[in-house]
mmCIF file of C-alpha atoms in Angstrom:
data_model
loop_
_atom_site.group_PDB
_atom_site.id
_atom_site.type_symbol
_atom_site.label_atom_id
_atom_site.label_comp_id
_atom_site.label_asym_id
_atom_site.label_seq_id
_atom_site.Cartn_x
_atom_site.Cartn_y
_atom_site.Cartn_z
ATOM 1 C CA MET A 1 131.724 75.592 78.946
ATOM 2 C CA LEU A 2 128.738 75.253 76.604
ATOM 3 C CA VAL A 3 126.625 78.169 75.415
ATOM 4 C CA LEU A 4 123.470 77.742 73.366
ATOM 5 C CA PRO A 5 123.349 80.413 70.613
ATOM 6 C CA ARG A 6 120.784 83.030 71.598
ATOM 7 C CA PRO A 7 118.691 82.694 68.413
ATOM 8 C CA GLN A 8 118.300 78.991 69.278
ATOM 9 C CA VAL A 9 117.351 79.916 72.834
ATOM 10 C CA GLU A 10 114.471 82.018 71.534
ATOM 11 C CA LEU A 11 113.309 79.204 69.239
ATOM 12 C CA ALA A 12 113.555 76.579 71.993
ATOM 13 C CA LEU A 13 111.498 78.755 74.342
ATOM 14 C CA GLN A 14 108.643 78.510 71.853
ATOM 15 C CA ARG A 15 108.668 74.705 71.625
ATOM 16 C CA PRO A 16 106.929 72.130 73.861
ATOM 17 C CA VAL A 17 109.000 70.900 76.829
ATOM 18 C CA THR A 18 111.917 73.311 76.374
ATOM 19 C CA ARG A 19 109.642 76.324 76.737
ATOM 20 C CA ASN A 20 109.032 75.101 80.303
ATOM 21 C CA LEU A 21 112.663 74.526 81.252
ATOM 22 C CA LEU A 22 115.678 75.123 79.021
ATOM 23 C CA VAL A 23 119.392 74.818 79.724
ATOM 24 C CA THR A 24 120.953 77.802 77.975
ATOM 25 C CA ASP A 25 124.524 77.482 79.323
ATOM 26 C CA CYS A 26 126.392 74.872 81.354
ATOM 27 C CA GLY A 27 129.847 73.685 82.267
ATOM 28 C CA TYR A 28 132.336 72.189 84.693
ATOM 29 C CA PHE A 29 135.245 74.096 86.253
ATOM 30 C CA PRO A 30 137.674 71.967 88.318
ATOM 31 C CA HIS A 31 139.795 73.740 90.946
ATOM 32 C CA ALA A 32 138.709 77.036 89.415
ATOM 33 C CA GLU A 33 141.361 79.475 90.607
ATOM 34 C CA HIS A 34 140.511 83.105 89.851
ATOM 35 C CA HIS A 35 137.056 82.074 88.613
ATOM 36 C CA GLY A 36 134.416 84.719 89.134
ATOM 37 C CA TRP A 37 131.713 86.815 87.528
ATOM 38 C CA ILE A 38 130.181 90.221 88.152
ATOM 39 C CA ARG A 39 126.699 90.956 86.789
ATOM 40 C CA THR A 40 125.620 94.520 87.412
ATOM 41 C CA ARG A 41 122.977 94.030 84.716
ATOM 42 C CA PRO A 42 120.825 91.045 85.781
ATOM 43 C CA ILE A 43 120.089 88.232 83.339
ATOM 44 C CA ARG A 44 116.732 86.524 82.873
ATOM 45 C CA GLN A 45 118.057 83.026 83.586
ATOM 46 C CA LEU A 46 118.344 81.302 86.951
ATOM 47 C CA VAL A 47 122.017 80.612 87.711
ATOM 48 C CA LEU A 48 122.724 77.224 89.321
ATOM 49 C CA ILE A 49 126.162 76.364 90.719
ATOM 50 C CA LEU A 50 126.952 73.067 92.464
ATOM 51 C CA CYS A 51 130.094 73.247 94.609
ATOM 52 C CA VAL A 52 131.646 69.799 95.022
ATOM 53 C CA ARG A 53 135.062 70.758 96.404
ATOM 54 C CA GLY A 54 136.698 73.823 97.933
ATOM 55 C CA GLN A 55 134.573 76.906 98.448
ATOM 56 C CA GLY A 56 133.514 80.188 96.946
ATOM 57 C CA TRP A 57 131.417 83.252 97.652
ATOM 58 C CA CYS A 58 128.476 85.214 96.327
ATOM 59 C CA GLU A 59 127.521 88.854 96.797
ATOM 60 C CA ALA A 60 124.233 90.602 96.108
ATOM 61 C CA ALA A 61 122.405 93.611 97.519
ATOM 62 C CA GLU A 62 121.130 91.351 100.319
ATOM 63 C CA GLY A 63 124.633 90.487 101.537
ATOM 64 C CA ARG A 64 127.636 88.229 101.086
ATOM 65 C CA PHE A 65 127.342 84.447 101.284
ATOM 66 C CA THR A 66 129.894 81.650 101.540
ATOM 67 C CA VAL A 67 129.394 78.592 99.330
ATOM 68 C CA LYS A 68 131.039 75.385 100.560
ATOM 69 C CA ALA A 69 131.468 71.877 99.181
ATOM 70 C CA GLY A 70 128.144 70.062 99.233
ATOM 71 C CA GLN A 71 126.179 73.264 98.724
ATOM 72 C CA ALA A 72 124.369 74.770 95.745
ATOM 73 C CA LEU A 73 124.137 78.413 94.776
ATOM 74 C CA LEU A 74 120.785 79.338 93.209
ATOM 75 C CA LEU A 75 120.653 82.904 91.938
ATOM 76 C CA PRO A 76 117.167 84.056 90.877
ATOM 77 C CA PRO A 77 116.648 85.783 87.526
ATOM 78 C CA ALA A 78 116.875 89.588 87.471
ATOM 79 C CA LEU A 79 119.148 89.657 90.517
ATOM 80 C CA ALA A 80 122.353 91.677 90.211
ATOM 81 C CA HIS A 81 125.143 89.605 91.726
ATOM 82 C CA SER A 82 128.780 88.601 91.744
ATOM 83 C CA TYR A 83 130.445 85.357 92.713
ATOM 84 C CA GLY A 84 133.830 83.705 92.646
ATOM 85 C CA ALA A 85 136.218 81.079 93.942
ATOM 86 C CA ASP A 86 137.827 81.374 97.355
ATOM 87 C CA ALA A 87 141.422 82.515 96.937
ATOM 88 C CA ALA A 88 142.869 79.987 99.394
ATOM 89 C CA ASP A 89 140.619 77.024 98.598
ATOM 90 C CA PRO A 90 139.106 77.538 95.114
ATOM 91 C CA TRP A 91 135.932 75.679 94.355
ATOM 92 C CA THR A 92 135.237 72.926 91.860
ATOM 93 C CA VAL A 93 131.820 73.584 90.355
ATOM 94 C CA TRP A 94 129.230 72.264 87.957
ATOM 95 C CA TRP A 95 126.988 75.041 86.696
ATOM 96 C CA ALA A 96 124.035 75.805 84.443
ATOM 97 C CA HIS A 97 121.772 78.664 83.456
ATOM 98 C CA LEU A 98 118.072 77.812 83.258
ATOM 99 C CA ASP A 99 115.274 79.617 81.430
ATOM 100 C CA GLY A 100 111.611 78.880 80.808
ATOM 101 C CA SER A 101 108.160 79.295 82.274
ATOM 102 C CA SER A 102 108.705 76.716 85.051
ATOM 103 C CA VAL A 103 111.689 78.496 86.607
ATOM 104 C CA GLU A 104 109.360 80.693 88.632
ATOM 105 C CA ASP A 105 107.460 77.611 89.821
ATOM 106 C CA PHE A 106 110.667 75.984 91.030
ATOM 107 C CA MET A 107 111.614 79.176 92.847
ATOM 108 C CA ARG A 108 108.236 79.259 94.574
ATOM 109 C CA ILE A 109 108.359 75.598 95.618
ATOM 110 C CA ALA A 110 111.907 76.015 96.891
ATOM 111 C CA ALA A 111 110.947 79.256 98.695
ATOM 112 C CA LEU A 112 113.942 80.793 96.943
ATOM 113 C CA THR A 113 114.566 84.399 97.912
ATOM 114 C CA PRO A 114 117.551 86.759 97.530
ATOM 115 C CA THR A 115 118.497 85.937 101.134
ATOM 116 C CA SER A 116 118.300 82.124 100.802
ATOM 117 C CA VAL A 117 120.421 81.548 97.695
ATOM 118 C CA VAL A 118 122.777 78.986 99.250
ATOM 119 C CA ARG A 119 121.271 75.524 99.687
ATOM 120 C CA GLU A 120 122.417 72.169 101.023
ATOM 121 C CA ILE A 121 122.537 69.589 98.199
ATOM 122 C CA PRO A 122 120.351 66.630 99.279
ATOM 123 C CA ASP A 123 122.301 64.014 97.262
ATOM 124 C CA ILE A 124 125.585 65.285 95.855
ATOM 125 C CA TYR A 125 126.292 62.138 93.820
ATOM 126 C CA ALA A 126 122.901 62.085 92.133
ATOM 127 C CA SER A 127 123.080 65.830 91.490
ATOM 128 C CA VAL A 128 126.501 65.586 89.833
ATOM 129 C CA ALA A 129 125.309 62.652 87.721
ATOM 130 C CA LEU A 130 122.425 64.784 86.457
ATOM 131 C CA MET A 131 124.779 67.669 85.675
ATOM 132 C CA GLU A 132 126.989 65.244 83.748
ATOM 133 C CA GLU A 133 123.937 64.111 81.796
ATOM 134 C CA ILE A 134 122.978 67.715 81.001
ATOM 135 C CA ILE A 135 126.467 68.479 79.708
ATOM 136 C CA ARG A 136 126.628 65.236 77.720
ATOM 137 C CA TRP A 137 123.457 66.132 75.818
ATOM 138 C CA MET A 138 124.493 69.746 75.324
ATOM 139 C CA GLU A 139 127.886 68.593 74.014
ATOM 140 C CA ARG A 140 126.270 66.148 71.588
ATOM 141 C CA ASP A 141 124.564 68.815 69.472
ATOM 142 C CA THR A 142 121.888 71.497 69.687
ATOM 143 C CA THR A 143 119.072 69.578 68.024
ATOM 144 C CA GLU A 144 115.607 69.701 69.543
ATOM 145 C CA SER A 145 116.011 66.111 70.768
ATOM 146 C CA SER A 146 119.240 66.855 72.652
ATOM 147 C CA LEU A 147 117.803 70.013 74.207
ATOM 148 C CA VAL A 148 114.739 68.055 75.375
ATOM 149 C CA HIS A 149 116.960 65.403 76.970
ATOM 150 C CA ALA A 150 119.006 68.108 78.718
ATOM 151 C CA SER A 151 115.773 69.722 79.927
ATOM 152 C CA GLY A 152 114.615 66.406 81.367
ATOM 153 C CA ALA A 153 117.808 65.996 83.396
ATOM 154 C CA ALA A 154 117.580 69.623 84.531
ATOM 155 C CA TRP A 155 113.962 69.079 85.597
ATOM 156 C CA HIS A 156 115.020 66.080 87.702
ATOM 157 C CA LEU A 157 117.850 68.080 89.272
ATOM 158 C CA MET A 158 115.634 71.057 90.074
ATOM 159 C CA THR A 159 112.934 68.920 91.696
ATOM 160 C CA SER A 160 115.621 67.537 93.986
ATOM 161 C CA LEU A 161 117.023 70.962 94.842
ATOM 162 C CA ALA A 162 113.532 72.403 95.328
ATOM 163 C CA SER A 163 113.256 70.403 98.542
ATOM 164 C CA SER A 164 116.725 71.316 99.815
ATOM 165 C CA ARG A 165 117.093 73.450 102.907
ATOM 166 C CA PRO A 166 118.764 76.868 102.946
ATOM 167 C CA SER A 167 122.278 77.022 104.354
ATOM 168 C CA GLY A 168 122.211 78.182 107.960
ATOM 169 C CA ALA A 169 118.560 77.215 108.363
ATOM 170 C CA GLY A 170 119.488 75.080 111.344
ATOM 171 C CA ASN A 171 117.960 71.659 111.726
ATOM 172 C CA THR A 172 114.334 72.609 111.118
ATOM 173 C CA GLN A 173 114.037 70.680 107.857
ATOM 174 C CA ASP A 174 115.798 67.658 109.357
ATOM 175 C CA MET A 175 113.375 67.881 112.263
ATOM 176 C CA VAL A 176 110.374 68.004 109.925
ATOM 177 C CA GLU A 177 111.698 65.057 107.924
ATOM 178 C CA ARG A 178 112.122 63.041 111.116
ATOM 179 C CA ALA A 179 108.623 63.987 112.274
ATOM 180 C CA ALA A 180 107.174 63.031 108.883
ATOM 181 C CA GLU A 181 109.038 59.725 109.001
ATOM 182 C CA TYR A 182 107.666 59.120 112.502
ATOM 183 C CA LEU A 183 104.146 59.693 111.195
ATOM 184 C CA ARG A 184 104.759 57.317 108.282
ATOM 185 C CA ASP A 185 106.007 54.644 110.674
ATOM 186 C CA HIS A 186 102.970 55.048 112.961
ATOM 187 C CA VAL A 187 100.092 55.308 110.506
ATOM 188 C CA ASN A 188 97.824 53.266 112.767
ATOM 189 C CA ARG A 189 98.190 55.688 115.685
ATOM 190 C CA ARG A 190 96.525 59.030 116.288
ATOM 191 C CA ILE A 191 99.418 61.367 117.077
ATOM 192 C CA ASN A 192 98.803 64.896 118.295
ATOM 193 C CA VAL A 193 100.776 67.844 117.001
ATOM 194 C CA SER A 194 101.698 68.650 120.591
ATOM 195 C CA ASP A 195 103.328 65.194 120.901
ATOM 196 C CA LEU A 196 105.450 65.824 117.797
ATOM 197 C CA ALA A 197 106.334 69.298 119.061
ATOM 198 C CA ASP A 198 107.443 67.894 122.420
ATOM 199 C CA MET A 199 109.729 65.405 120.687
ATOM 200 C CA ALA A 200 111.228 68.250 118.650
ATOM 201 C CA GLY A 201 111.652 70.441 121.722
ATOM 202 C CA MET A 202 109.459 73.178 120.235
ATOM 203 C CA SER A 203 106.190 74.845 121.100
ATOM 204 C CA ALA A 204 103.170 73.393 119.323
ATOM 205 C CA SER A 205 102.533 76.619 117.414
ATOM 206 C CA HIS A 206 106.153 76.932 116.240
ATOM 207 C CA PHE A 207 106.306 73.275 115.235
ATOM 208 C CA ALA A 208 103.028 73.567 113.322
ATOM 209 C CA ALA A 209 104.301 76.609 111.418
ATOM 210 C CA VAL A 210 107.641 74.982 110.573
ATOM 211 C CA PHE A 211 106.022 71.702 109.501
ATOM 212 C CA LYS A 212 103.606 73.461 107.165
ATOM 213 C CA LYS A 213 106.357 75.654 105.746
ATOM 214 C CA HIS A 214 108.456 72.638 104.758
ATOM 215 C CA THR A 215 105.704 70.249 103.625
ATOM 216 C CA GLY A 216 103.025 72.636 102.390
ATOM 217 C CA VAL A 217 100.320 71.120 104.614
ATOM 218 C CA PRO A 218 99.548 71.060 108.353
ATOM 219 C CA ALA A 219 100.803 68.045 110.297
ATOM 220 C CA VAL A 220 97.238 66.818 110.914
ATOM 221 C CA THR A 221 96.481 66.918 107.187
ATOM 222 C CA TYR A 222 99.744 65.124 106.420
ATOM 223 C CA GLN A 223 98.846 62.396 108.906
ATOM 224 C CA THR A 224 95.343 62.031 107.458
ATOM 225 C CA GLN A 225 96.760 61.716 103.938
ATOM 226 C CA LEU A 226 99.092 58.954 105.110
ATOM 227 C CA ARG A 227 96.279 57.080 106.836
ATOM 228 C CA MET A 228 94.030 57.344 103.815
ATOM 229 C CA ALA A 229 96.789 56.125 101.502
ATOM 230 C CA SER A 230 97.226 53.097 103.760
ATOM 231 C CA ALA A 231 93.447 52.578 103.772
ATOM 232 C CA ARG A 232 93.382 52.655 99.960
ATOM 233 C CA GLY A 233 96.010 49.942 99.885
ATOM 234 C CA LEU A 234 93.994 47.727 102.223
ATOM 235 C CA LEU A 235 90.782 48.287 100.269
ATOM 236 C CA ASP A 236 92.608 47.454 97.031
ATOM 237 C CA THR A 237 94.470 44.372 98.183
ATOM 238 C CA THR A 238 92.441 42.728 100.975
ATOM 239 C CA ASN A 239 88.895 41.636 101.752
ATOM 240 C CA GLN A 240 88.864 43.328 105.141
ATOM 241 C CA THR A 241 85.653 45.056 106.098
ATOM 242 C CA VAL A 242 85.520 48.835 106.170
ATOM 243 C CA GLU A 243 85.418 48.661 109.956
ATOM 244 C CA ASP A 244 88.570 46.515 110.028
ATOM 245 C CA VAL A 245 90.329 48.861 107.608
ATOM 246 C CA ALA A 246 89.380 51.823 109.784
ATOM 247 C CA HIS A 247 90.877 50.152 112.856
ATOM 248 C CA ALA A 248 94.006 49.157 110.907
ATOM 249 C CA VAL A 249 94.763 52.798 110.076
ATOM 250 C CA GLY A 250 94.024 54.125 113.549
ATOM 251 C CA TYR A 251 90.318 55.035 113.532
ATOM 252 C CA ASP A 252 88.171 53.614 116.332
ATOM 253 C CA ASP A 253 85.027 55.068 114.746
ATOM 254 C CA SER A 254 84.437 53.545 111.300
ATOM 255 C CA PHE A 255 81.742 56.142 110.505
ATOM 256 C CA TYR A 256 84.185 58.988 111.150
ATOM 257 C CA PHE A 257 86.778 57.145 109.056
ATOM 258 C CA SER A 258 84.281 56.867 106.181
ATOM 259 C CA ARG A 259 83.539 60.601 106.349
ATOM 260 C CA GLN A 260 87.247 61.427 106.256
ATOM 261 C CA PHE A 261 87.816 59.002 103.388
ATOM 262 C CA LYS A 262 85.012 60.547 101.349
ATOM 263 C CA LYS A 263 86.284 64.052 102.064
ATOM 264 C CA ILE A 264 89.603 63.161 100.424
ATOM 265 C CA HIS A 265 88.510 60.738 97.677
ATOM 266 C CA GLY A 266 85.056 62.005 96.877
ATOM 267 C CA VAL A 267 83.519 58.565 97.446
ATOM 268 C CA SER A 268 82.908 56.336 100.452
ATOM 269 C CA PRO A 269 85.271 53.394 101.144
ATOM 270 C CA THR A 270 82.564 50.972 99.972
ATOM 271 C CA ALA A 271 82.017 52.856 96.722
ATOM 272 C CA TYR A 272 85.778 53.140 96.194
ATOM 273 C CA ARG A 273 86.210 49.384 96.475
ATOM 274 C CA ARG A 274 83.184 48.682 94.277
ATOM 275 C CA HIS A 275 84.448 50.857 91.441
ATOM 276 C CA ASP A 276 88.146 50.097 91.751
#
């Protein structure tokens, strides 16, 4: 259990890098029988707990949540809460408290709310490795260099968790990931949202809303971005004509393709290639 002295926390929050994301506390509790905490007075840090074995629980005004192996508990700042190990099957956890101006950004990207605090960990092995790195740097010393290194590992971990799906969210994120993969594998085809919705067994409107929620953009925009990225690659690495490039990425009308390309890149395909 490592705790950064609070005067150093205040100094670090005024420095480049660590003012954006700072690890203020961290640790590892194996088979943590009787482990728990009650915070009636909220803290300003985000509390991150990775459960790798056993299980635990969390309680807040919004309800009680179970935290199982392979899940993360992300408690927003200023949220009164309590949590602890399950009495029959106590958890093994890696944990950290995070402060800084970017915490709110991570919460927004992750759509973190008081009712979605339990998340599935996308890659448990990579996440634990990053927690180990954080603790290694925090154990080393509390110099600016070590704190920056710990912040870098925490940044990597948070970007991974930001895309994780809430526990109990069903298979909507898996469905979106499969749909996105299908679009990536069929860049040269024009695929309608209704076709993707049919494959997912959802109405077109529901699918469109879910896809945008998880990716941040409509499915049509996502597909266009993929096609234009493929077009850029062909313009950069081949001598194909603009018309041939358009056909290669699924556009029968090269003039329409050029308009779409310019809308995204600000220049026509010909100008892009000329000034590459």
